[in-house]
CSV table of C-alpha atoms and ligand atoms in Angstrom, one decimal:
chain,number,residue,atom,x,y,z
A,1,UNK,CA,-4.0,34.9,40.1
A,2,UNK,CA,-5.3,38.4,41.1
A,3,UNK,CA,-8.1,40.5,40.2
A,4,UNK,CA,-6.8,41.1,36.8
A,5,UNK,CA,-6.5,37.5,35.9
A,6,UNK,CA,-9.0,37.0,32.9
A,7,UNK,CA,-12.3,35.0,33.4
A,8,UNK,CA,-11.2,32.3,31.0
A,9,UNK,CA,-7.7,31.5,32.8
A,10,UNK,CA,-10.0,31.3,35.7
A,11,UNK,CA,-12.8,29.1,34.2
A,12,UNK,CA,-9.8,26.3,32.8
A,13,UNK,CA,-8.1,26.5,36.1
A,14,UNK,CA,-11.6,26.2,38.1
A,15,UNK,CA,-12.5,23.2,36.0
A,16,UNK,CA,-9.6,21.1,37.1
A,17,UNK,CA,-11.1,20.4,40.5
A,18,UNK,CA,-14.7,22.0,40.5
A,19,UNK,CA,-17.8,19.8,41.0
A,20,UNK,CA,-20.2,18.8,37.9
A,21,UNK,CA,-22.1,21.8,36.3
A,22,UNK,CA,-25.7,22.2,38.3
A,23,UNK,CA,-24.4,20.6,41.6
A,24,UNK,CA,-25.9,21.5,44.8
A,25,UNK,CA,-22.3,22.0,45.9
A,26,UNK,CA,-21.9,25.2,43.7
A,27,UNK,CA,-24.7,27.0,45.4
A,28,UNK,CA,-23.6,30.2,47.9
A,29,UNK,CA,-24.4,28.6,51.0
A,30,UNK,CA,-22.5,25.6,50.6
A,31,UNK,CA,-19.4,25.9,52.9
A,32,UNK,CA,-15.8,25.2,51.6
A,33,UNK,CA,-13.0,25.0,53.8
A,34,UNK,CA,-9.6,23.5,54.5
A,35,UNK,CA,-8.5,22.0,57.6
A,36,UNK,CA,-5.4,21.6,59.9
A,37,UNK,CA,-4.9,20.4,63.7
A,38,UNK,CA,-3.0,22.0,66.3
A,39,UNK,CA,-0.4,19.6,66.8
A,40,UNK,CA,0.4,18.9,63.3
A,41,UNK,CA,1.1,22.7,62.6
A,42,UNK,CA,1.4,24.9,65.6
A,43,UNK,CA,5.2,24.3,66.6
A,44,UNK,CA,5.8,26.3,69.8
A,45,UNK,CA,5.8,23.5,71.8
A,46,UNK,CA,7.3,25.0,74.7
A,47,UNK,CA,6.1,28.4,74.5
A,48,UNK,CA,3.5,30.5,76.8
A,49,UNK,CA,3.0,27.8,79.2
A,50,UNK,CA,2.1,25.2,77.1
A,51,UNK,CA,2.3,21.5,78.8
A,52,UNK,CA,3.6,18.6,77.5
A,53,UNK,CA,1.2,16.6,75.3
A,54,UNK,CA,1.0,13.0,74.8
A,55,UNK,CA,2.5,13.5,71.1
A,56,UNK,CA,5.5,15.4,72.8
A,57,UNK,CA,6.2,12.3,74.8
A,58,UNK,CA,5.5,9.8,71.9
A,59,UNK,CA,7.4,11.6,69.3
A,60,UNK,CA,10.5,11.7,71.7
A,61,UNK,CA,10.2,7.7,72.0
A,62,UNK,CA,12.6,6.1,69.7
A,63,UNK,CA,11.1,4.3,66.9
A,64,UNK,CA,7.6,5.8,66.9
A,65,UNK,CA,7.8,8.3,64.5
A,66,UNK,CA,9.6,8.2,61.2
A,67,UNK,CA,13.1,9.7,61.0
A,68,UNK,CA,12.3,10.8,65.0
A,69,UNK,CA,10.9,13.8,63.6
A,70,UNK,CA,8.2,15.6,66.3
A,71,UNK,CA,5.8,18.8,66.1
A,72,UNK,CA,8.4,21.2,68.3
A,73,UNK,CA,8.4,23.7,65.0
A,74,UNK,CA,6.0,21.8,62.4
A,75,UNK,CA,4.6,24.8,60.2
A,76,UNK,CA,5.4,27.5,62.8
A,77,UNK,CA,2.1,28.4,62.5
A,78,UNK,CA,2.0,29.9,66.3
A,79,UNK,CA,4.1,32.7,64.8
A,80,UNK,CA,3.0,32.4,61.4
A,81,UNK,CA,-0.6,32.2,61.6
A,82,UNK,CA,-1.1,35.9,59.9
A,83,UNK,CA,0.5,34.9,56.8
A,84,UNK,CA,-1.3,31.4,56.8
A,85,UNK,CA,-4.5,33.2,57.2
A,86,UNK,CA,-3.7,35.4,54.1
A,87,UNK,CA,-3.2,32.1,52.1
A,88,UNK,CA,-6.9,31.0,53.5
A,89,UNK,CA,-8.1,34.6,52.5
A,90,UNK,CA,-6.4,34.2,48.9
A,91,UNK,CA,-8.2,30.8,48.6
A,92,UNK,CA,-11.4,32.1,49.1
A,93,UNK,CA,-12.7,29.6,51.3
A,94,UNK,CA,-15.8,30.3,53.7
A,95,UNK,CA,-14.6,28.6,56.7
A,96,UNK,CA,-11.4,27.1,58.4
A,97,UNK,CA,-11.3,24.2,60.5
A,98,UNK,CA,-8.6,24.2,63.2
A,99,UNK,CA,-8.1,22.5,66.8
A,100,UNK,CA,-7.2,23.9,70.1
A,101,UNK,CA,-4.1,22.2,71.9
A,102,UNK,CA,-5.5,21.3,75.1
A,103,UNK,CA,-2.2,21.2,76.9
A,104,UNK,CA,-1.7,25.1,75.8
A,105,UNK,CA,-4.9,26.7,77.4
A,106,UNK,CA,-5.4,24.6,80.8
A,107,UNK,CA,-2.7,24.0,83.7
A,108,UNK,CA,-2.4,20.8,85.6
A,109,UNK,CA,-5.1,22.1,88.0
A,110,UNK,CA,-7.5,22.9,85.5
A,111,UNK,CA,-7.2,26.4,85.8
A,112,UNK,CA,-6.9,28.6,82.5
A,113,UNK,CA,-3.7,29.6,81.0
A,114,UNK,CA,-4.3,33.1,79.5
A,115,UNK,CA,-1.4,33.0,77.0
A,116,UNK,CA,-2.2,29.9,75.7
A,117,UNK,CA,-5.9,31.1,75.2
A,118,UNK,CA,-5.0,34.4,74.1
A,119,UNK,CA,-3.6,32.7,70.7
A,120,UNK,CA,-7.0,31.3,69.8
A,121,UNK,CA,-8.5,34.5,70.5
A,122,UNK,CA,-6.3,36.3,68.2
A,123,UNK,CA,-6.3,33.6,65.7
A,124,UNK,CA,-10.3,34.0,65.7
A,125,UNK,CA,-10.3,37.6,65.6
A,126,UNK,CA,-7.8,37.6,62.9
A,127,UNK,CA,-10.1,35.3,60.7
A,128,UNK,CA,-13.1,37.3,61.1
A,129,UNK,CA,-10.9,40.6,60.1
A,130,UNK,CA,-10.6,38.0,56.8
A,131,UNK,CA,-14.2,37.4,56.6
A,132,UNK,CA,-13.8,33.6,57.5
A,133,UNK,CA,-15.9,31.4,59.8
A,134,UNK,CA,-14.2,29.2,62.0
A,135,UNK,CA,-14.9,25.1,62.7
A,136,UNK,CA,-13.3,24.8,66.1
A,137,UNK,CA,-12.3,21.2,67.0
A,138,UNK,CA,-11.5,20.9,71.0
A,139,UNK,CA,-9.5,17.3,70.8
A,140,UNK,CA,-7.5,16.3,67.7
A,141,UNK,CA,-5.5,13.9,69.7
A,142,UNK,CA,-3.0,16.2,71.8
A,143,UNK,CA,-4.0,15.0,75.3
A,144,UNK,CA,-1.9,16.9,78.3
A,145,UNK,CA,0.6,14.4,79.3
A,146,UNK,CA,-0.3,14.6,83.1
A,147,UNK,CA,-3.7,13.3,82.2
A,148,UNK,CA,-2.5,10.5,80.4
A,149,UNK,CA,0.0,9.7,83.2
A,150,UNK,CA,-3.4,9.4,85.4
A,151,UNK,CA,-4.8,6.9,83.0
A,152,UNK,CA,-5.5,9.3,79.6
A,153,UNK,CA,-8.9,7.9,78.0
A,154,UNK,CA,-8.8,4.5,80.3
A,155,UNK,CA,-9.5,6.8,83.0
A,156,UNK,CA,-13.1,7.6,83.1
A,157,UNK,CA,-12.2,10.9,84.9
A,158,UNK,CA,-10.4,12.4,81.6
A,159,UNK,CA,-14.2,12.4,80.2
A,160,UNK,CA,-15.2,14.9,82.9
A,161,UNK,CA,-12.1,17.1,82.5
A,162,UNK,CA,-12.8,17.3,78.9
A,163,UNK,CA,-16.0,18.4,79.6
A,164,UNK,CA,-14.5,21.2,81.8
A,165,UNK,CA,-12.0,21.9,79.1
A,166,UNK,CA,-14.7,22.2,76.4
A,167,UNK,CA,-16.9,25.0,78.8
A,168,UNK,CA,-13.6,26.9,79.6
A,169,UNK,CA,-12.8,27.4,75.9
A,170,UNK,CA,-16.4,27.9,74.8
A,171,UNK,CA,-16.8,30.3,77.5
A,172,UNK,CA,-13.5,32.2,76.8
A,173,UNK,CA,-13.8,32.5,73.0
A,174,UNK,CA,-17.5,33.7,73.4
A,175,UNK,CA,-17.6,36.9,71.4
A,176,UNK,CA,-14.2,36.4,69.6
A,177,UNK,CA,-14.5,35.9,65.7
A,178,UNK,CA,-17.2,33.9,64.1
A,179,UNK,CA,-17.3,30.3,65.5
A,180,UNK,CA,-19.7,28.5,63.1
A,181,UNK,CA,-19.4,25.2,64.7
A,182,UNK,CA,-17.8,23.4,67.3
A,183,UNK,CA,-16.4,20.0,67.2
A,184,UNK,CA,-15.7,18.0,70.5
A,185,UNK,CA,-13.5,15.2,69.1
A,186,UNK,CA,-11.9,14.6,65.6
A,187,UNK,CA,-11.8,10.8,64.7
A,188,UNK,CA,-12.4,9.1,68.2
A,189,UNK,CA,-11.6,6.1,66.0
A,190,UNK,CA,-8.2,6.9,65.9
A,191,UNK,CA,-7.7,8.1,69.4
A,192,UNK,CA,-9.4,4.8,70.8
A,193,UNK,CA,-7.9,2.4,68.3
A,194,UNK,CA,-4.6,3.6,67.1
A,195,UNK,CA,-3.6,5.0,70.6
A,196,UNK,CA,-4.8,2.2,73.0
A,197,UNK,CA,-5.5,-0.5,70.5
A,198,UNK,CA,-2.5,-1.3,67.9
A,199,UNK,CA,0.1,1.5,69.2
A,200,UNK,CA,0.5,3.3,66.2
A,201,UNK,CA,-0.3,6.7,67.9
A,202,UNK,CA,0.2,8.1,71.2
A,203,UNK,CA,0.1,6.8,73.9
A,204,UNK,CA,0.8,3.8,71.9
A,205,UNK,CA,-0.5,1.2,74.1
A,206,UNK,CA,-1.7,-2.3,72.6
A,207,UNK,CA,-5.0,-3.9,73.7
A,208,UNK,CA,-8.5,-4.3,72.3
A,209,UNK,CA,-10.1,-4.1,75.6
A,210,UNK,CA,-8.6,-0.9,76.4
A,211,UNK,CA,-9.2,0.6,73.1
A,212,UNK,CA,-13.1,-0.1,73.6
A,213,UNK,CA,-12.9,1.4,76.8
A,214,UNK,CA,-10.9,4.4,75.6
A,215,UNK,CA,-13.5,4.7,73.1
A,216,UNK,CA,-16.2,4.4,75.7
A,217,UNK,CA,-14.6,7.5,77.6
A,218,UNK,CA,-14.0,9.5,74.4
A,219,UNK,CA,-17.8,9.3,73.7
A,220,UNK,CA,-18.7,10.0,77.3
A,221,UNK,CA,-16.7,13.0,77.4
A,222,UNK,CA,-18.5,14.3,74.1
A,223,UNK,CA,-21.7,13.9,75.5
A,224,UNK,CA,-20.6,15.6,78.7
A,225,UNK,CA,-19.3,18.4,76.8
A,226,UNK,CA,-22.6,19.1,74.8
A,227,UNK,CA,-24.4,21.2,77.4
A,228,UNK,CA,-21.8,23.5,78.0
A,229,UNK,CA,-21.3,24.3,74.2
A,230,UNK,CA,-24.5,24.9,73.9
A,231,UNK,CA,-25.0,27.3,76.9
A,232,UNK,CA,-21.8,29.3,75.9
A,233,UNK,CA,-22.1,29.1,71.9
A,234,UNK,CA,-26.0,29.4,71.5
A,235,UNK,CA,-25.6,30.1,67.8
A,236,UNK,CA,-23.0,27.5,66.9
A,237,UNK,CA,-23.6,24.2,65.3
A,238,UNK,CA,-22.1,21.5,67.8
A,239,UNK,CA,-21.2,17.8,66.9
A,240,UNK,CA,-18.3,15.6,66.2
A,241,UNK,CA,-16.3,14.0,63.4
A,242,UNK,CA,-15.8,10.6,62.7
A,243,UNK,CA,-13.2,9.0,60.0
A,244,UNK,CA,-15.2,6.3,58.0
A,245,UNK,CA,-14.6,4.0,55.1
A,246,UNK,CA,-16.8,1.7,53.1
A,247,UNK,CA,-15.9,-2.1,53.0
A,248,UNK,CA,-16.3,-4.1,49.8
A,249,UNK,CA,-15.9,-8.0,49.8
A,250,UNK,CA,-13.0,-9.5,48.1
A,251,UNK,CA,-15.2,-12.0,46.4
A,252,UNK,CA,-19.1,-12.3,46.3
A,253,UNK,CA,-19.0,-15.2,48.7
A,254,UNK,CA,-21.0,-14.8,52.2
A,255,UNK,CA,-17.9,-15.4,53.7
A,256,UNK,CA,-16.3,-12.4,52.6
A,257,UNK,CA,-19.4,-10.1,52.6
A,258,UNK,CA,-19.5,-10.9,56.4
A,259,UNK,CA,-15.9,-9.6,56.5
A,260,UNK,CA,-16.9,-6.5,54.8
A,261,UNK,CA,-19.9,-5.8,57.2
A,262,UNK,CA,-17.6,-6.6,60.0
A,263,UNK,CA,-15.0,-4.1,58.8
A,264,UNK,CA,-17.9,-1.5,58.6
A,265,UNK,CA,-18.9,-2.1,62.0
A,266,UNK,CA,-15.3,-1.8,63.5
A,267,UNK,CA,-14.6,1.5,61.1
A,268,UNK,CA,-17.9,3.2,61.3
A,269,UNK,CA,-20.6,1.4,63.7
A,270,UNK,CA,-18.2,1.3,66.7
A,271,UNK,CA,-18.8,5.2,66.6
A,272,UNK,CA,-22.0,6.2,64.8
A,273,UNK,CA,-24.2,3.6,66.6
A,274,UNK,CA,-23.5,4.8,70.2
A,275,UNK,CA,-23.9,8.5,68.7
A,276,UNK,CA,-26.9,8.0,66.8
A,277,UNK,CA,-28.4,4.7,68.3
A,278,UNK,CA,-27.6,5.0,71.9
A,279,UNK,CA,-25.7,1.5,71.5
A,280,UNK,CA,-22.7,-0.5,70.6
A,281,UNK,CA,-23.0,-2.6,67.5
A,282,UNK,CA,-23.2,-6.5,68.8
A,283,UNK,CA,-21.2,-7.3,65.9
A,284,UNK,CA,-18.1,-5.5,67.4
A,285,UNK,CA,-17.8,-7.9,70.0
A,286,UNK,CA,-17.9,-10.6,67.6
A,287,UNK,CA,-14.7,-9.3,66.2
A,288,UNK,CA,-13.4,-8.6,69.7
A,289,UNK,CA,-14.7,-11.0,71.7
A,290,UNK,CA,-14.7,-10.3,75.8
A,291,UNK,CA,-13.6,-6.4,75.0
A,292,UNK,CA,-16.9,-4.8,76.0
A,293,UNK,CA,-16.4,-1.5,77.8
A,294,UNK,CA,-17.4,-1.0,81.2
A,295,UNK,CA,-20.9,1.3,80.5
A,296,UNK,CA,-22.4,2.9,83.5
A,297,UNK,CA,-26.1,3.3,83.7
A,298,UNK,CA,-27.1,6.5,81.9
A,299,UNK,CA,-23.7,6.5,80.0
A,300,UNK,CA,-25.3,5.7,76.4
A,301,UNK,CA,-28.1,8.5,76.9
A,302,UNK,CA,-25.2,11.1,77.6
A,303,UNK,CA,-23.5,9.5,74.3
A,304,UNK,CA,-26.5,10.3,72.2
A,305,UNK,CA,-27.6,13.6,72.9
A,306,UNK,CA,-28.7,15.4,69.9
A,307,UNK,CA,-25.9,17.0,67.8
A,308,UNK,CA,-26.6,19.6,65.0
A,309,UNK,CA,-24.1,18.1,62.4
A,310,UNK,CA,-21.8,15.1,61.9
A,311,UNK,CA,-18.3,15.5,60.3
A,312,UNK,CA,-17.0,12.9,58.4
A,313,UNK,CA,-13.4,12.5,57.3
A,314,UNK,CA,-13.1,10.4,54.0
A,315,UNK,CA,-9.9,8.9,52.2
A,316,UNK,CA,-10.3,5.4,50.9
A,317,UNK,CA,-12.0,2.3,51.1
A,318,UNK,CA,-11.3,-1.2,52.3
A,319,UNK,CA,-11.6,-4.4,50.4
A,320,UNK,CA,-11.9,-7.5,52.6
A,321,UNK,CA,-11.6,-11.1,52.8
A,322,UNK,CA,-12.7,-13.4,55.8
A,323,UNK,CA,-9.6,-15.8,56.5
A,324,UNK,CA,-12.0,-17.4,59.1
A,325,UNK,CA,-15.3,-16.9,61.0
A,326,UNK,CA,-15.6,-13.6,62.9
A,327,UNK,CA,-12.4,-12.1,61.6
A,328,UNK,CA,-11.1,-10.0,58.7
A,329,UNK,CA,-8.1,-9.7,56.4
A,330,UNK,CA,-7.4,-6.5,54.6
A,331,UNK,CA,-6.6,-7.5,50.8
A,332,UNK,CA,-4.3,-5.3,48.9
A,333,UNK,CA,-5.6,-4.9,45.1
A,334,UNK,CA,-2.8,-4.7,42.5
A,335,UNK,CA,-3.2,-2.3,39.6
A,336,UNK,CA,-5.3,0.3,41.7
A,337,UNK,CA,-4.5,4.1,41.9
A,338,UNK,CA,-2.8,4.5,45.3
A,339,UNK,CA,-1.4,7.9,47.1
A,340,UNK,CA,2.0,8.0,49.0
A,341,UNK,CA,0.0,6.9,52.3
A,342,UNK,CA,-0.7,3.7,50.0
A,343,UNK,CA,-4.5,4.4,50.5
A,344,UNK,CA,-6.3,3.6,47.1
A,345,UNK,CA,-8.1,6.3,45.5
A,346,UNK,CA,-11.7,5.7,45.2
A,347,UNK,CA,-14.0,8.4,44.9
A,348,UNK,CA,-17.2,6.3,44.4
A,349,UNK,CA,-16.8,4.9,48.0
A,350,UNK,CA,-17.9,8.2,49.2
A,351,UNK,CA,-21.0,8.2,47.5
A,352,UNK,CA,-21.8,4.7,48.6
A,353,UNK,CA,-20.9,5.4,52.1
A,354,UNK,CA,-23.0,8.6,52.5
A,355,UNK,CA,-25.9,7.1,50.9
A,356,UNK,CA,-25.6,4.0,53.3
A,357,UNK,CA,-25.6,6.0,56.2
A,358,UNK,CA,-28.7,7.7,55.0
A,359,UNK,CA,-30.3,4.3,54.6
A,360,UNK,CA,-29.2,3.0,58.2
A,361,UNK,CA,-29.3,6.0,60.5
A,362,UNK,CA,-33.1,7.9,60.1
A,363,UNK,CA,-31.9,10.3,62.4
A,364,UNK,CA,-28.8,11.2,60.5
A,365,UNK,CA,-28.0,14.8,61.4
A,366,UNK,CA,-26.9,17.3,58.4
A,367,UNK,CA,-23.4,16.1,57.0
A,368,UNK,CA,-19.9,18.1,56.6
A,369,UNK,CA,-17.1,16.1,54.6
A,370,UNK,CA,-14.3,17.8,57.2
A,371,UNK,CA,-11.6,16.0,55.8
A,372,UNK,CA,-10.9,14.9,52.2
A,373,UNK,CA,-7.6,15.2,50.8
A,374,UNK,CA,-4.6,13.0,49.6
A,375,UNK,CA,-0.8,12.9,50.3
A,376,UNK,CA,1.8,12.9,47.2
A,377,UNK,CA,5.6,13.5,46.7
A,378,UNK,CA,5.3,17.3,45.7
A,379,UNK,CA,8.2,19.4,44.9
A,380,UNK,CA,8.8,22.6,44.2
A,381,UNK,CA,9.9,23.5,40.4
A,382,UNK,CA,10.7,26.9,40.1
A,383,UNK,CA,7.5,28.7,41.7
A,384,UNK,CA,5.5,25.9,40.8
A,385,UNK,CA,4.1,22.4,42.3
A,386,UNK,CA,2.0,20.4,39.9
A,387,UNK,CA,0.4,18.2,41.9
A,388,UNK,CA,-1.8,16.8,39.0
A,389,UNK,CA,-3.1,13.5,41.1
A,390,UNK,CA,-4.3,15.7,43.8
A,391,UNK,CA,-6.5,18.0,41.6
A,392,UNK,CA,-8.0,14.7,39.8
A,393,UNK,CA,-8.7,13.5,43.6
A,394,UNK,CA,-10.8,16.7,44.5
A,395,UNK,CA,-12.6,16.6,41.3
A,396,UNK,CA,-13.5,12.8,41.8
A,397,UNK,CA,-14.4,13.5,45.2
A,398,UNK,CA,-16.3,16.6,44.7
A,399,UNK,CA,-18.2,14.7,41.9
A,400,UNK,CA,-19.0,11.7,44.2
A,401,UNK,CA,-20.1,14.0,47.1
A,402,UNK,CA,-22.3,15.9,44.4
A,403,UNK,CA,-24.0,12.6,43.4
A,404,UNK,CA,-25.1,11.6,47.0
A,405,UNK,CA,-26.4,14.9,47.2
A,406,UNK,CA,-28.5,14.6,44.1
A,407,UNK,CA,-29.7,11.3,45.9
A,408,UNK,CA,-31.0,13.0,48.7
A,409,UNK,CA,-28.2,13.1,51.2
A,410,UNK,CA,-27.7,16.4,53.1
A,411,UNK,CA,-24.3,17.5,52.9
A,412,UNK,CA,-23.8,21.2,53.9
A,413,UNK,CA,-20.0,21.6,53.4
A,414,UNK,CA,-16.7,20.2,52.2
A,415,UNK,CA,-13.3,20.8,53.7
A,416,UNK,CA,-10.1,19.8,52.0
A,417,UNK,CA,-7.1,18.3,54.4
A,418,UNK,CA,-5.3,19.8,54.7
A,419,UNK,CA,-4.4,23.6,54.4
A,420,UNK,CA,-0.6,23.1,54.6
A,421,UNK,CA,1.8,20.2,54.6
A,422,UNK,CA,2.3,19.4,58.1
A,423,UNK,CA,3.4,16.6,60.6
A,424,UNK,CA,1.5,13.4,59.4
A,425,UNK,CA,1.8,11.6,62.9
A,426,UNK,CA,3.7,8.6,62.8
A,427,UNK,CA,4.8,9.3,59.4
A,428,UNK,CA,6.5,12.7,60.3
A,429,UNK,CA,6.9,15.4,57.4
A,430,UNK,CA,7.3,13.0,54.6
A,431,UNK,CA,3.6,12.4,53.7
A,432,UNK,CA,2.2,15.8,52.2
A,433,UNK,CA,-1.6,16.3,52.5
A,434,UNK,CA,-1.3,20.5,51.8
A,435,UNK,CA,-3.1,22.3,49.0
A,436,UNK,CA,0.2,24.3,50.1
A,437,UNK,CA,3.6,23.2,50.0
A,438,UNK,CA,5.8,23.8,53.1
A,439,UNK,CA,9.6,24.0,52.8
A,440,UNK,CA,10.3,22.7,56.4
A,441,UNK,CA,13.8,24.2,56.5
A,442,UNK,CA,13.0,27.8,55.4
A,443,UNK,CA,9.0,27.6,56.4
A,444,UNK,CA,8.4,28.7,52.9
A,445,UNK,CA,4.9,28.3,51.7
A,446,UNK,CA,4.0,27.7,47.9
A,447,UNK,CA,0.8,27.1,46.3
A,448,UNK,CA,0.2,23.6,44.6
A,449,UNK,CA,-1.7,23.7,41.7
A,450,UNK,CA,-4.5,22.2,43.5
A,451,UNK,CA,-4.8,25.0,45.5
A,452,UNK,CA,-4.7,27.6,42.6
A,453,UNK,CA,-7.7,25.4,40.9
A,454,UNK,CA,-9.7,25.6,44.3
A,455,UNK,CA,-9.3,29.4,44.7
A,456,UNK,CA,-10.1,29.9,41.0
A,457,UNK,CA,-13.3,27.5,41.6
A,458,UNK,CA,-14.4,29.3,44.7
A,459,UNK,CA,-13.7,33.0,42.8
A,460,UNK,CA,-15.9,31.5,40.1
A,461,UNK,CA,-18.7,30.5,42.4
A,462,UNK,CA,-18.6,33.7,44.3
A,463,UNK,CA,-19.0,35.6,40.8
A,464,UNK,CA,-22.0,33.7,40.4
B,501,IFM,O1,-3.4,14.0,59.1
B,501,IFM,C1,-4.6,13.4,59.5
B,501,IFM,C2,-5.5,14.3,60.2
B,501,IFM,O2,-4.9,14.5,61.3
B,501,IFM,C3,-6.6,13.0,60.6
B,501,IFM,N1,-7.4,12.7,59.8
B,501,IFM,C4,-6.4,11.7,58.8
B,501,IFM,C5,-5.5,12.9,58.3
B,501,IFM,C6,-4.3,12.2,57.3
B,501,IFM,O3,-4.3,10.9,57.7
């Protein structure tokens, strides 16, 4: 697609993904974007003074990541960021969501690493040159290993180190580019539960009690970071991003309904209640008996400090049954559409969840869908990647979001996960979430058809 592409071609391409006619998502002030994270795309794991992260250590541990892969090179974005930002420009997005690698920008003593910080200054400058706003995440899981060696998120001190890091980066990046929003944490549920509860993510620990304590310190770090972020970046929005999912009972029995509710406590309320209500949901300790974290006086007030927005990452739903009181079982429904992550495709869940949050949290801040997308087995044929399932997935989820907005939910933006195929954590490079295909041998980028359709929609919208 170039400026000579006939409008009729753009319109028919756009139609593959676009929100319904008349949707509030078509308004010019609704933010559309795409997202990535540092460890998943940057590579350059040993350059410019970058320290080891928990994901370097975890990936190097046999058996932790599929095929023993790691983020040493990933999409080589650290060197190729100019090309990647040109792709964003071609897509026509309003904003780019990316994260900063903490181990790149601070040394063990907490002193700034100028060479690492400079990368993000250049990145922001290059985004601004292309007229693209930045949504910057501070923590998308790559904790410096030296902090993990002192207990990581089990150590309360890490929350204070995180606030120092937030202060440093928001000061250093002030005046560079157009940072529209800061995000403290991406998906604290994953950091706490997958990292410390079931061991599928770095640092690979397995205890519900530890997961609960890690969650508390992650959320405390979030609250501690807010005053500095506000002082250093007064014009940017300040918030946090949670991965959320609705739970549906397998059968309409009280036991299964209870299981669905317990699932939503575990998946959503464990994170959102402390942030928006200043308390952990009591049901959480029905599911994880005796695992309450140590909470010091004043902590919950810090955690529930006001935020300007809440980011929600949505992918799928869960169907639950109750094997016995106070416990849950996931039911794998046959004959439903799934992605290569084995996640059910269920766009209606997004509408249901958004409307439930509006009902459950009277002080719900404006929302951004900060991640939504899917993995599929995408292959380049000639110059074409026909990711039919992704096009339908995006269109279905745009429509669900739009219905929720029609029903009064305040959603302000939508970011597709992900800009590029990348390192999908414990699944290595096998699961492809990108709008843009990456050949990891040659680093060749190829637009998938979903990317062309997204670009066509954004072009059509810009033309009014
Ligand atoms: O790739 C991840 C991302 O890092 C966090 N949210 C979910 C995505 C897909 O699993």
